[in-house]
XYZ file of N, CA and C in Angstrom:
744
model
N 31.185 -217.388 -83.677
C 31.774 -217.420 -84.797
C 31.591 -218.227 -85.854
N 30.695 -218.936 -85.968
C 30.228 -220.167 -86.939
C 29.180 -219.677 -87.852
N 28.320 -218.447 -87.181
C 27.478 -218.105 -87.888
C 26.000 -218.649 -87.626
N 25.987 -219.406 -86.559
C 24.717 -219.927 -85.907
C 24.447 -219.394 -84.478
N 23.048 -219.263 -84.654
C 22.556 -218.557 -83.125
C 21.535 -219.818 -82.432
N 21.445 -219.609 -81.396
C 20.803 -220.781 -80.657
C 19.446 -220.901 -80.965
N 18.670 -221.870 -81.015
C 17.077 -221.974 -81.183
C 16.447 -221.008 -80.422
N 16.649 -221.163 -79.190
C 16.045 -220.102 -78.313
C 17.127 -219.119 -78.111
N 16.434 -217.758 -78.567
C 17.055 -216.519 -78.867
C 16.431 -215.331 -78.385
N 16.574 -214.715 -77.138
C 15.973 -213.684 -76.616
C 17.229 -212.322 -77.214
N 16.282 -211.470 -77.470
C 17.017 -210.107 -77.930
C 17.577 -209.361 -76.721
N 17.098 -209.639 -75.641
C 17.395 -208.959 -74.153
C 18.347 -209.366 -73.338
N 19.151 -208.704 -72.699
C 20.167 -209.431 -72.105
C 20.436 -208.428 -70.507
N 20.741 -209.377 -69.484
C 20.723 -208.352 -68.235
C 22.345 -207.974 -68.469
N 22.443 -207.061 -68.893
C 23.626 -206.343 -69.363
C 24.692 -206.152 -68.667
N 24.205 -205.469 -67.275
C 25.137 -205.242 -66.544
C 26.013 -206.255 -65.740
N 25.505 -207.544 -65.989
C 26.029 -208.710 -65.633
C 27.337 -209.240 -66.428
N 27.746 -208.350 -67.350
C 28.792 -208.887 -68.294
C 29.819 -207.677 -68.484
N 30.902 -208.057 -68.694
C 31.972 -207.334 -69.070
C 33.001 -208.119 -69.740
N 34.085 -207.542 -70.607
C 35.080 -207.922 -71.465
C 35.704 -209.260 -70.872
N 35.933 -210.415 -71.185
C 36.414 -211.713 -70.609
C 35.571 -212.157 -69.751
N 34.141 -211.983 -69.618
C 33.231 -212.586 -68.694
C 33.259 -214.115 -68.730
N 33.270 -214.716 -67.491
C 33.401 -216.173 -67.394
C 32.064 -216.839 -67.647
N 31.060 -216.123 -67.775
C 29.802 -216.828 -68.164
C 29.222 -216.331 -69.595
N 30.126 -216.374 -70.327
C 29.712 -216.021 -71.874
C 28.958 -216.726 -72.411
N 28.618 -218.182 -72.236
C 27.819 -218.990 -72.866
C 26.668 -218.524 -72.723
N 25.934 -217.956 -71.835
C 24.611 -217.369 -71.711
C 24.591 -216.511 -72.726
N 25.427 -215.595 -73.510
C 25.175 -214.862 -74.231
C 24.540 -215.252 -75.692
N 24.577 -216.481 -75.739
C 24.136 -217.482 -76.799
C 22.655 -217.544 -76.682
N 21.880 -217.219 -76.017
C 20.446 -217.302 -75.662
C 19.834 -216.089 -75.036
N 20.643 -214.983 -74.673
C 19.956 -214.034 -74.308
C 19.339 -214.241 -72.772
N 18.594 -213.510 -72.298
C 17.672 -213.437 -71.178
C 16.316 -213.075 -71.445
N 15.539 -214.122 -70.992
C 14.017 -213.890 -70.958
C 13.629 -212.304 -70.181
N 14.322 -212.566 -69.037
C 14.041 -211.228 -68.394
C 15.468 -210.119 -68.211
N 15.877 -209.962 -69.638
C 16.698 -208.974 -69.580
C 16.719 -207.401 -69.467
N 17.486 -206.903 -69.214
C 17.102 -205.447 -68.872
C 17.421 -204.434 -69.816
N 17.861 -204.851 -71.100
C 18.345 -204.058 -72.155
C 18.433 -204.762 -73.541
N 18.108 -204.225 -74.631
C 17.880 -204.634 -75.784
C 19.007 -204.902 -76.525
N 19.588 -206.140 -76.527
C 21.086 -206.348 -77.111
C 20.909 -207.825 -77.991
N 20.535 -207.466 -79.368
C 20.207 -208.577 -80.184
C 21.266 -209.378 -80.525
N 21.500 -210.903 -80.648
C 22.503 -211.505 -81.069
C 23.022 -211.014 -82.691
N 24.203 -211.484 -82.462
C 24.904 -211.031 -83.421
C 25.751 -212.425 -84.027
N 25.724 -212.851 -85.281
C 26.396 -213.943 -85.578
C 27.504 -213.979 -86.630
N 28.649 -213.722 -86.030
C 29.737 -213.303 -86.972
C 30.433 -215.066 -87.652
N 30.908 -214.699 -88.804
C 31.358 -215.977 -89.893
C 32.400 -215.244 -90.817
N 33.210 -215.929 -91.409
C 33.861 -215.492 -92.335
C 33.601 -216.625 -93.488
N 33.808 -216.200 -94.635
C 33.101 -216.961 -95.804
C 34.489 -217.912 -96.158
N 35.559 -217.488 -95.493
C 36.691 -218.380 -95.841
C 37.140 -218.996 -94.374
N 37.932 -219.847 -94.282
C 38.277 -220.703 -93.252
C 38.830 -219.600 -92.086
N 39.828 -218.548 -92.659
C 39.970 -217.757 -91.424
C 39.593 -216.049 -91.712
N 39.988 -215.276 -90.944
C 39.585 -213.674 -91.059
C 40.056 -212.980 -91.842
N 41.275 -213.459 -92.647
C 42.278 -212.785 -93.646
C 42.615 -213.645 -94.949
N 42.873 -212.932 -95.953
C 43.070 -213.277 -97.046
C 44.133 -214.229 -97.656
N 44.357 -215.309 -97.729
C 45.239 -216.288 -98.294
C 44.933 -217.019 -99.288
N 45.958 -216.817 -100.700
C 45.601 -217.327 -101.913
C 45.506 -219.000 -101.974
N 46.177 -219.668 -101.061
C 45.732 -220.914 -100.692
C 44.415 -221.281 -100.468
N 43.687 -220.394 -99.951
C 42.172 -220.912 -99.601
C 41.292 -220.481 -100.363
N 41.663 -219.927 -101.629
C 40.578 -219.867 -102.675
C 39.952 -220.781 -103.204
N 40.001 -222.181 -102.923
C 39.624 -223.181 -103.051
C 38.753 -223.862 -101.894
N 38.734 -222.830 -100.917
C 38.055 -223.113 -99.656
C 37.028 -222.324 -99.296
N 36.311 -221.578 -100.086
C 35.502 -220.498 -99.734
C 34.358 -221.292 -99.482
N 33.250 -221.123 -98.719
C 32.209 -221.806 -98.196
C 30.859 -222.030 -99.251
N 30.738 -223.357 -99.226
C 29.656 -223.778 -100.284
C 28.595 -222.804 -100.155
N 27.588 -223.091 -101.257
C 26.072 -222.315 -101.138
C 25.250 -223.245 -100.396
N 25.572 -224.488 -99.781
C 24.717 -224.965 -98.956
C 25.346 -224.657 -97.341
N 26.755 -224.343 -97.088
C 26.992 -223.931 -95.825
C 26.460 -222.494 -95.713
N 26.562 -221.703 -96.739
C 26.144 -220.352 -96.537
C 24.409 -220.359 -96.291
N 23.424 -221.246 -97.101
C 22.388 -221.125 -96.723
C 22.090 -221.690 -95.458
N 22.599 -222.636 -94.807
C 22.698 -223.110 -93.362
C 22.775 -222.087 -92.606
N 23.913 -221.275 -92.886
C 24.174 -220.093 -91.976
C 23.023 -219.160 -92.044
N 22.473 -218.730 -93.237
C 21.227 -217.820 -93.288
C 20.293 -218.400 -92.293
N 19.831 -219.381 -92.465
C 18.527 -219.792 -91.893
C 19.080 -220.246 -90.080
N 20.217 -220.463 -89.986
C 20.360 -220.337 -88.465
C 21.037 -219.260 -87.831
N 20.913 -218.112 -88.581
C 21.135 -216.790 -87.790
C 19.817 -216.006 -88.143
N 19.771 -215.378 -89.243
C 18.627 -214.924 -89.636
C 17.614 -215.422 -89.004
N 17.457 -216.500 -89.712
C 15.755 -217.340 -89.679
C 15.849 -217.635 -87.734
N 16.934 -217.421 -87.024
C 16.591 -217.603 -85.319
C 16.818 -216.033 -85.017
N 16.549 -215.097 -85.362
C 16.336 -213.848 -84.887
C 17.746 -213.359 -84.492
N 18.642 -213.486 -85.136
C 20.029 -212.875 -84.889
C 20.316 -211.949 -86.150
N 21.275 -211.199 -85.915
C 22.166 -210.407 -87.248
C 23.120 -211.310 -87.797
N 23.358 -211.186 -88.898
C 24.298 -212.051 -89.516
C 25.434 -210.964 -90.431
N 26.588 -211.145 -89.845
C 27.669 -210.502 -90.442
C 28.848 -211.384 -91.070
N 29.010 -211.422 -92.364
C 29.711 -212.260 -93.321
C 31.109 -211.595 -93.251
N 32.217 -211.968 -92.986
C 33.465 -211.304 -93.094
C 34.109 -211.745 -94.717
N 34.242 -210.759 -95.302
C 34.735 -210.758 -96.486
C 36.436 -210.507 -96.680
N 37.239 -211.014 -96.542
C 38.772 -210.502 -96.741
C 39.017 -209.975 -97.738
N 39.900 -209.095 -97.918
C 40.291 -208.176 -99.298
C 41.384 -208.886 -99.530
N 41.853 -209.129 -100.924
C 43.033 -209.768 -100.984
C 43.994 -208.623 -101.299
N 45.281 -209.256 -101.837
C 46.298 -208.176 -102.115
C 46.015 -207.058 -102.850
N 45.025 -206.945 -103.831
C 44.786 -205.750 -104.341
C 43.901 -205.274 -103.864
N 43.170 -205.193 -102.813
C 42.367 -204.608 -101.814
C 40.958 -204.602 -102.281
N 40.753 -206.100 -102.976
C 39.552 -206.121 -103.583
C 38.705 -207.514 -102.939
N 37.471 -207.785 -102.919
C 36.822 -208.764 -102.411
C 37.105 -209.924 -103.559
N 37.731 -210.849 -103.375
C 38.283 -212.099 -104.295
C 37.190 -212.383 -105.436
N 37.304 -212.659 -106.661
C 35.843 -213.199 -107.420
C 35.298 -214.429 -106.823
N 36.106 -215.012 -106.134
C 35.247 -216.616 -106.012
C 34.519 -215.998 -104.710
N 34.632 -215.426 -104.234
C 33.738 -215.238 -102.699
C 32.646 -214.488 -103.088
N 33.003 -213.215 -104.231
C 31.724 -212.658 -104.591
C 30.757 -213.441 -105.479
N 31.397 -214.385 -105.972
C 30.665 -215.573 -106.976
C 29.550 -216.506 -105.882
N 30.339 -216.842 -104.742
C 29.286 -217.453 -103.780
C 28.471 -216.566 -102.925
N 28.711 -215.258 -102.932
C 27.491 -214.491 -102.269
C 26.597 -214.276 -103.351
N 26.782 -214.088 -104.671
C 25.709 -213.825 -105.593
C 24.760 -215.116 -105.523
N 25.403 -216.293 -105.356
C 24.495 -217.718 -105.328
C 23.768 -217.707 -104.180
N 24.147 -217.236 -103.170
C 23.325 -217.262 -102.031
C 22.422 -216.426 -102.034
N 22.343 -214.803 -102.733
C 21.300 -213.945 -102.993
C 20.465 -214.686 -103.835
N 20.916 -215.402 -105.056
C 19.936 -215.901 -105.905
C 18.877 -217.121 -104.977
N 19.559 -218.069 -104.083
C 18.916 -219.041 -103.666
C 18.058 -218.282 -102.728
N 17.989 -217.474 -102.014
C 17.271 -216.579 -100.993
C 16.448 -216.153 -101.678
N 16.782 -215.440 -102.722
C 15.544 -214.657 -103.478
C 14.512 -216.070 -103.831
N 15.055 -217.002 -104.601
C 14.010 -218.177 -105.122
C 13.420 -218.641 -103.836
N 13.930 -219.016 -102.733
C 13.042 -219.327 -101.444
C 11.880 -218.789 -100.884
N 12.117 -217.342 -101.432
C 10.793 -216.591 -100.728
C 10.264 -215.734 -102.025
N 10.244 -216.087 -102.848
C 9.905 -215.699 -104.402
C 8.122 -215.295 -104.146
N 7.353 -216.123 -103.438
C 5.915 -216.153 -103.498
C 5.460 -216.568 -102.017
N 5.048 -215.566 -101.614
C 4.212 -215.739 -100.128
C 2.760 -216.361 -100.361
N 2.790 -217.839 -100.194
C 1.067 -218.631 -100.163
C 0.511 -218.203 -99.544
N 0.954 -217.410 -98.123
C -0.390 -217.032 -97.366
C -0.597 -215.567 -97.705
N -0.248 -215.048 -98.382
C -0.486 -213.347 -98.336
C -2.015 -213.355 -98.849
N -2.678 -212.646 -98.082
C -4.050 -212.325 -98.439
C -5.265 -213.357 -98.060
N -4.532 -214.511 -97.731
C -5.672 -215.691 -97.372
C -6.486 -215.141 -96.144
N -7.232 -216.121 -96.218
C -8.220 -216.002 -94.811
C -7.656 -216.561 -93.426
N -7.873 -215.831 -92.571
C -7.195 -216.249 -91.224
C -8.124 -215.954 -90.087
N -8.307 -216.887 -88.989
C -8.832 -216.375 -88.078
C -8.354 -216.681 -86.588
N -8.402 -216.121 -85.483
C -7.622 -215.928 -84.190
C -8.731 -216.396 -83.233
N -8.034 -217.228 -82.144
C -8.926 -217.313 -80.895
C -9.295 -216.218 -80.252
N -8.190 -215.217 -80.144
C -8.393 -214.273 -79.822
C -7.947 -212.530 -80.522
N -8.654 -211.543 -80.234
C -8.056 -210.525 -80.596
C -8.478 -209.173 -79.612
N -7.662 -208.337 -79.543
C -7.628 -207.201 -78.275
C -8.945 -206.553 -79.014
N -9.766 -206.523 -77.636
C -10.962 -206.012 -77.486
C -11.995 -206.315 -78.779
N -11.705 -207.203 -79.513
C -12.304 -207.791 -80.746
C -12.361 -206.528 -81.704
N -11.472 -205.960 -81.855
C -11.095 -204.802 -82.609
C -10.330 -205.124 -83.989
N -11.022 -204.495 -85.294
C -10.272 -204.974 -86.246
C -9.113 -204.416 -86.471
N -8.835 -203.273 -85.715
C -7.417 -202.663 -85.807
C -6.248 -203.751 -85.122
N -6.711 -204.499 -84.439
C -5.800 -205.781 -84.164
C -6.235 -207.175 -84.601
N -6.737 -207.164 -85.799
C -7.247 -208.466 -85.958
C -6.137 -209.211 -86.722
N -6.832 -210.709 -86.833
C -5.576 -211.429 -86.976
C -5.278 -211.046 -88.874
N -6.131 -210.438 -89.482
C -5.949 -210.704 -90.825
C -4.604 -209.771 -91.150
N -4.224 -209.196 -90.327
C -3.034 -207.949 -90.428
C -1.826 -209.011 -90.352
N -2.062 -210.209 -89.899
C -0.383 -210.859 -90.190
C -0.340 -211.289 -91.413
N -1.245 -211.291 -92.508
C -1.525 -211.472 -93.635
C -1.550 -210.626 -94.691
N -1.228 -209.162 -94.235
C -1.220 -208.233 -95.061
C -0.316 -207.689 -95.791
N 0.853 -208.301 -95.479
C 2.395 -207.750 -95.991
C 2.799 -206.651 -95.659
N 2.353 -206.048 -94.750
C 2.951 -204.784 -94.142
C 3.148 -205.488 -92.540
N 4.632 -205.005 -92.218
C 5.342 -205.350 -91.009
C 4.969 -204.336 -90.098
N 4.270 -203.368 -90.361
C 3.694 -202.278 -89.376
C 2.728 -202.469 -88.790
N 1.617 -203.403 -89.579
C 0.467 -203.740 -88.578
C 0.549 -204.678 -88.114
N -0.395 -205.117 -87.323
C -0.017 -206.709 -86.297
C -1.120 -207.086 -85.744
N -1.472 -208.297 -85.246
C -2.599 -209.145 -84.377
C -2.312 -208.765 -83.190
N -2.895 -208.605 -82.237
C -2.658 -208.457 -80.749
C -3.884 -209.296 -79.900
N -3.498 -209.654 -78.621
C -4.383 -210.515 -78.073
C -4.712 -209.331 -76.664
N -5.840 -209.277 -76.124
C -6.115 -208.637 -75.258
C -5.171 -208.980 -73.949
N -5.355 -207.757 -72.811
C -4.513 -207.895 -71.480
C -5.106 -209.326 -71.045
N -3.965 -209.946 -70.410
C -4.013 -211.029 -69.764
C -4.090 -212.470 -70.637
N -4.236 -212.221 -71.727
C -4.372 -213.373 -72.816
C -2.948 -213.591 -73.364
N -2.090 -214.840 -72.759
C -0.875 -215.214 -73.469
C -0.777 -216.542 -73.886
N -1.947 -217.087 -74.238
C -1.828 -218.114 -74.894
C -2.954 -217.947 -76.192
N -3.025 -218.222 -77.374
C -3.936 -217.795 -78.493
C -3.379 -218.834 -79.713
N -4.419 -218.781 -80.613
C -3.574 -219.848 -81.903
C -4.288 -218.923 -82.907
N -3.745 -218.821 -84.322
C -4.456 -218.515 -85.547
C -4.553 -219.726 -86.280
N -5.650 -219.769 -87.317
C -6.005 -220.973 -88.361
C -5.724 -219.828 -89.734
N -5.056 -220.740 -90.571
C -5.110 -220.121 -91.924
C -5.481 -221.056 -92.839
N -6.710 -220.375 -93.729
C -7.421 -221.349 -94.738
C -6.591 -221.269 -95.929
N -6.350 -222.632 -96.715
C -5.464 -222.279 -97.764
C -6.392 -222.934 -99.063
N -5.880 -222.586 -100.169
C -6.543 -223.344 -101.560
C -5.971 -224.995 -101.296
N -7.085 -225.856 -101.722
C -6.707 -227.182 -101.596
C -5.721 -227.632 -102.255
N -4.796 -228.607 -101.588
C -3.249 -228.525 -102.614
C -2.380 -227.743 -102.439
N -2.193 -226.622 -101.737
C -1.423 -225.742 -101.114
C 0.075 -226.749 -100.739
N 1.248 -226.482 -101.332
C 2.334 -227.274 -100.994
C 3.384 -226.113 -100.098
N 4.167 -226.288 -99.480
C 4.813 -225.298 -98.609
C 5.690 -225.909 -97.950
N 7.118 -225.623 -97.767
C 8.300 -225.960 -96.868
C 9.177 -225.117 -96.040
N 8.747 -223.678 -96.089
C 9.091 -222.897 -95.433
C 8.050 -222.221 -94.713
N 8.305 -221.811 -93.178
C 7.190 -221.013 -92.452
C 7.889 -219.871 -91.903
N 7.662 -218.976 -91.857
C 8.313 -217.514 -91.159
C 7.037 -216.544 -90.606
N 7.823 -216.190 -89.158
C 6.618 -215.515 -88.530
C 7.457 -214.384 -87.709
N 7.209 -213.304 -87.728
C 7.847 -212.244 -87.116
C 6.819 -211.650 -85.645
N 7.161 -211.302 -84.807
C 6.742 -210.446 -83.779
C 6.781 -208.762 -84.149
N 5.976 -208.516 -83.321
C 5.903 -206.744 -83.863
C 6.668 -206.154 -82.610
N 8.140 -206.022 -83.217
C 9.309 -205.673 -81.932
C 9.133 -204.183 -81.225
N 8.449 -203.373 -81.884
C 8.176 -201.996 -81.025
C 7.462 -202.165 -79.707
N 6.713 -203.380 -79.456
C 6.292 -203.720 -78.146
C 6.863 -204.656 -77.644
N 8.151 -204.936 -78.061
C 9.122 -206.161 -77.578
C 8.863 -207.548 -77.906
N 9.862 -208.505 -77.300
C 9.696 -209.744 -77.840
C 9.143 -210.747 -76.676
N 8.078 -211.096 -76.885
C 7.128 -212.085 -75.882
C 7.090 -213.648 -75.950
N 7.241 -213.793 -77.127
C 6.614 -215.305 -77.365
C 7.740 -216.284 -76.750
N 7.264 -217.193 -75.994
C 7.961 -218.113 -75.171
C 8.007 -219.470 -76.244
N 7.048 -219.878 -77.121
C 6.875 -221.069 -77.777
C 5.747 -220.717 -78.462
N 6.007 -221.832 -79.576
C 4.878 -221.999 -80.532
C 5.016 -223.547 -81.207
N 3.842 -223.918 -81.737
C 3.603 -225.142 -82.267
C 2.696 -224.569 -83.652
N 3.285 -225.401 -84.750
C 3.049 -225.190 -86.001
C 2.504 -226.607 -86.481
N 0.983 -226.611 -86.864
C 0.340 -228.043 -87.441
C -0.363 -227.404 -88.833
N -0.466 -228.723 -89.571
C -1.274 -228.866 -90.877
C -2.683 -229.506 -90.728
N -3.457 -229.194 -91.336
C -4.813 -230.021 -91.415
C -4.868 -231.213 -92.540
N -4.636 -232.380 -91.754
C -4.851 -233.682 -92.480
C -6.108 -234.406 -92.349
N -6.813 -234.605 -93.243
C -8.087 -235.436 -93.115
C -8.752 -234.835 -92.165
N -8.958 -233.729 -92.153
C -9.899 -233.022 -91.098
C -9.515 -232.785 -89.897
N -8.344 -233.168 -89.456
C -7.524 -233.011 -88.247
C -6.297 -232.500 -88.015
N -5.958 -231.887 -86.891
C -4.553 -231.052 -86.833
C -3.657 -231.701 -86.522
N -2.416 -231.999 -87.323
C -1.153 -232.621 -87.116
C -0.051 -231.602 -87.006
N 0.540 -232.030 -85.704
C 1.870 -230.833 -85.426
C 2.996 -231.302 -86.141
N 3.429 -230.243 -86.965
C 4.651 -230.583 -87.930
C 6.272 -230.096 -87.272
N 5.792 -229.221 -86.298
C 6.883 -228.504 -85.602
C 6.792 -227.820 -84.448
N 7.738 -227.193 -83.973
C 7.599 -226.817 -82.458
C 8.954 -225.587 -82.379
N 8.715 -224.726 -81.603
C 9.935 -223.757 -81.577
C 9.474 -223.150 -80.374
N 10.735 -222.089 -79.823
C 10.695 -221.517 -78.645
C 10.282 -219.847 -79.220
N 11.472 -219.439 -78.766
C 11.280 -217.726 -79.050
C 11.139 -217.690 -80.834
N 10.773 -216.249 -80.962
C 10.385 -215.492 -82.480
C 11.562 -214.527 -82.634
N 10.822 -213.407 -81.887
C 11.414 -212.111 -82.276
C 11.088 -211.428 -83.516
N 12.154 -211.033 -83.887
C 12.427 -210.081 -85.302
C 11.847 -211.030 -86.423
N 12.494 -212.320 -86.726
C 12.123 -213.174 -87.470
C 12.560 -214.692 -87.189
N 11.661 -215.560 -87.357
C 11.845 -217.268 -86.914
C 11.345 -217.757 -88.476
N 12.646 -218.831 -89.086
C 12.104 -218.968 -90.235
C 12.257 -220.817 -90.135
N 11.333 -221.484 -90.416
C 11.596 -222.948 -90.254
C 11.547 -223.691 -91.754
N 12.672 -224.494 -91.953
C 12.580 -225.274 -93.090
C 12.147 -226.598 -92.777
N 10.976 -226.632 -93.559
C 10.366 -228.036 -93.319
C 10.456 -229.226 -94.017
N 9.982 -230.025 -94.342
C 9.956 -231.399 -95.380
C 8.393 -230.593 -96.028
N 8.113 -231.029 -96.891
C 7.070 -230.811 -98.025
C 5.853 -230.921 -97.639
N 4.953 -229.907 -97.239
C 3.542 -230.269 -96.538
C 2.567 -229.595 -97.721
N 1.905 -230.700 -97.907
C 0.854 -230.073 -98.883
C -0.834 -230.214 -97.952
N -1.272 -229.328 -97.967
C -2.646 -229.207 -97.044
C -3.741 -228.019 -97.623
N -4.849 -227.723 -96.596
C -5.657 -226.734 -97.123
C -5.423 -225.771 -95.936
N -5.043 -225.918 -94.571
C -4.821 -225.320 -93.558
C -4.093 -225.353 -92.560
N -3.291 -224.286 -91.937
C -2.335 -224.115 -91.179
C -2.557 -223.458 -89.976
N -2.268 -224.108 -88.873
C -2.497 -223.660 -87.336
C -1.274 -223.322 -86.404
N -1.195 -222.040 -85.926
C -0.070 -221.746 -85.348
C -0.452 -221.578 -83.790
N 0.116 -222.150 -83.007
C -0.276 -221.974 -81.408
C 0.830 -221.265 -80.804
N 0.239 -220.152 -79.960
C 1.540 -219.506 -79.246
C 1.257 -219.425 -77.734
N 2.275 -219.459 -77.149
C 2.348 -219.039 -75.691
C 3.367 -217.944 -75.490
N 3.019 -216.946 -74.592
C 3.914 -215.598 -74.665
C 3.952 -215.257 -73.075
N 4.858 -214.280 -72.747
C 4.961 -213.661 -71.287
C 4.270 -212.432 -71.082
N 3.486 -212.124 -72.038
C 2.653 -210.940 -72.077
C 1.639 -211.006 -73.586
N 0.527 -210.013 -73.523
C -0.024 -210.289 -74.502
C 0.613 -210.237 -75.837
N 0.172 -211.195 -76.781
C 0.521 -211.824 -78.015
C 0.581 -210.734 -79.126
N 1.573 -210.262 -79.911
C 1.765 -209.441 -80.910
C 2.486 -209.918 -82.235
N 1.751 -210.555 -83.143
C 2.379 -211.043 -84.437
C 1.978 -210.033 -85.318
N 3.309 -209.477 -86.261
C 2.928 -208.748 -87.383
C 3.147 -209.519 -88.817
N 3.520 -210.435 -88.617
C 3.596 -211.525 -90.252
C 4.009 -212.837 -90.004
N 3.210 -213.535 -90.841
C 3.375 -215.100 -91.137
C 3.035 -214.961 -92.599
N 4.015 -215.836 -92.986
C 4.574 -216.099 -94.447
C 4.517 -217.552 -94.663
N 4.384 -218.079 -95.723
C 4.333 -219.493 -96.300
C 5.036 -219.546 -97.467
N 6.258 -220.301 -97.932
C 6.878 -220.675 -99.279
C 7.046 -221.958 -99.315
N 7.058 -222.258 -100.893
C 7.443 -223.396 -101.352
C 8.692 -223.211 -102.156
N 9.864 -223.110 -101.373
C 11.065 -223.122 -101.854
C 11.756 -224.313 -102.671
N 12.331 -224.050 -103.923
C 12.941 -225.091 -104.473
C 14.001 -225.864 -103.976
N 14.672 -226.714 -104.556
C 15.832 -227.663 -104.190
C 16.892 -226.703 -104.268
N 17.835 -226.465 -103.534
C 19.195 -226.268 -103.550
C 19.857 -226.446 -104.888
N 20.329 -225.436 -106.048
C 20.844 -225.819 -106.663
C 22.513 -226.622 -106.753
N 22.684 -227.587 -107.386
C 24.024 -228.508 -106.962
C 25.011 -227.652 -107.566
N 26.403 -227.563 -106.708
C 27.160 -227.103 -107.314
C 28.409 -228.017 -107.690
């Protein structure tokens, strides 16, 4: 209930092993790779220190930095986010809570204003049956209903994105095609530097959405290497150059 999901976050769970008050609740933080049911993680957190309104806490509403950290560690880690907004004695959400939420909305909108990868040239080491129906270009078409897929038995593959020279980015977003399940077990992100690939980040699960906040990178190429427990299906890859968070 701090609003943060684990870095490894499977949306599946061996559901029947759990019950109210179960002693092995810590497993709920990462789910189960071999789960029997689709039970996505839920991150609950209050915008204030507690769950109910107290006037003495009007100066303790979470800061913009705290709220953006929560966003990237919940939605950015394949989880649902539920922010508690306690109503005051008027039956309304307090003005200070509203103000912080609007700041969060503006900051997230600014972070994801322009997708630098949209429509760029991309190639994959594999595609299902060599078909354009499952080609790598579908990860950069802005449509979450289309996807790149590898063939049966291909559980390791990579994608390379060609970018205009001097492209700068500090956000990386990737999504799996969830109607076919969550499959990726790990990935590595690299940028091209002086003609060679340099790894800049690694991750485990992806699921509905995985977002990485990165030090600023300037490059003309990005590579994503993926490993999965079944043929890989990726619907979206996006790159952004987010501005610095406004000072409060």
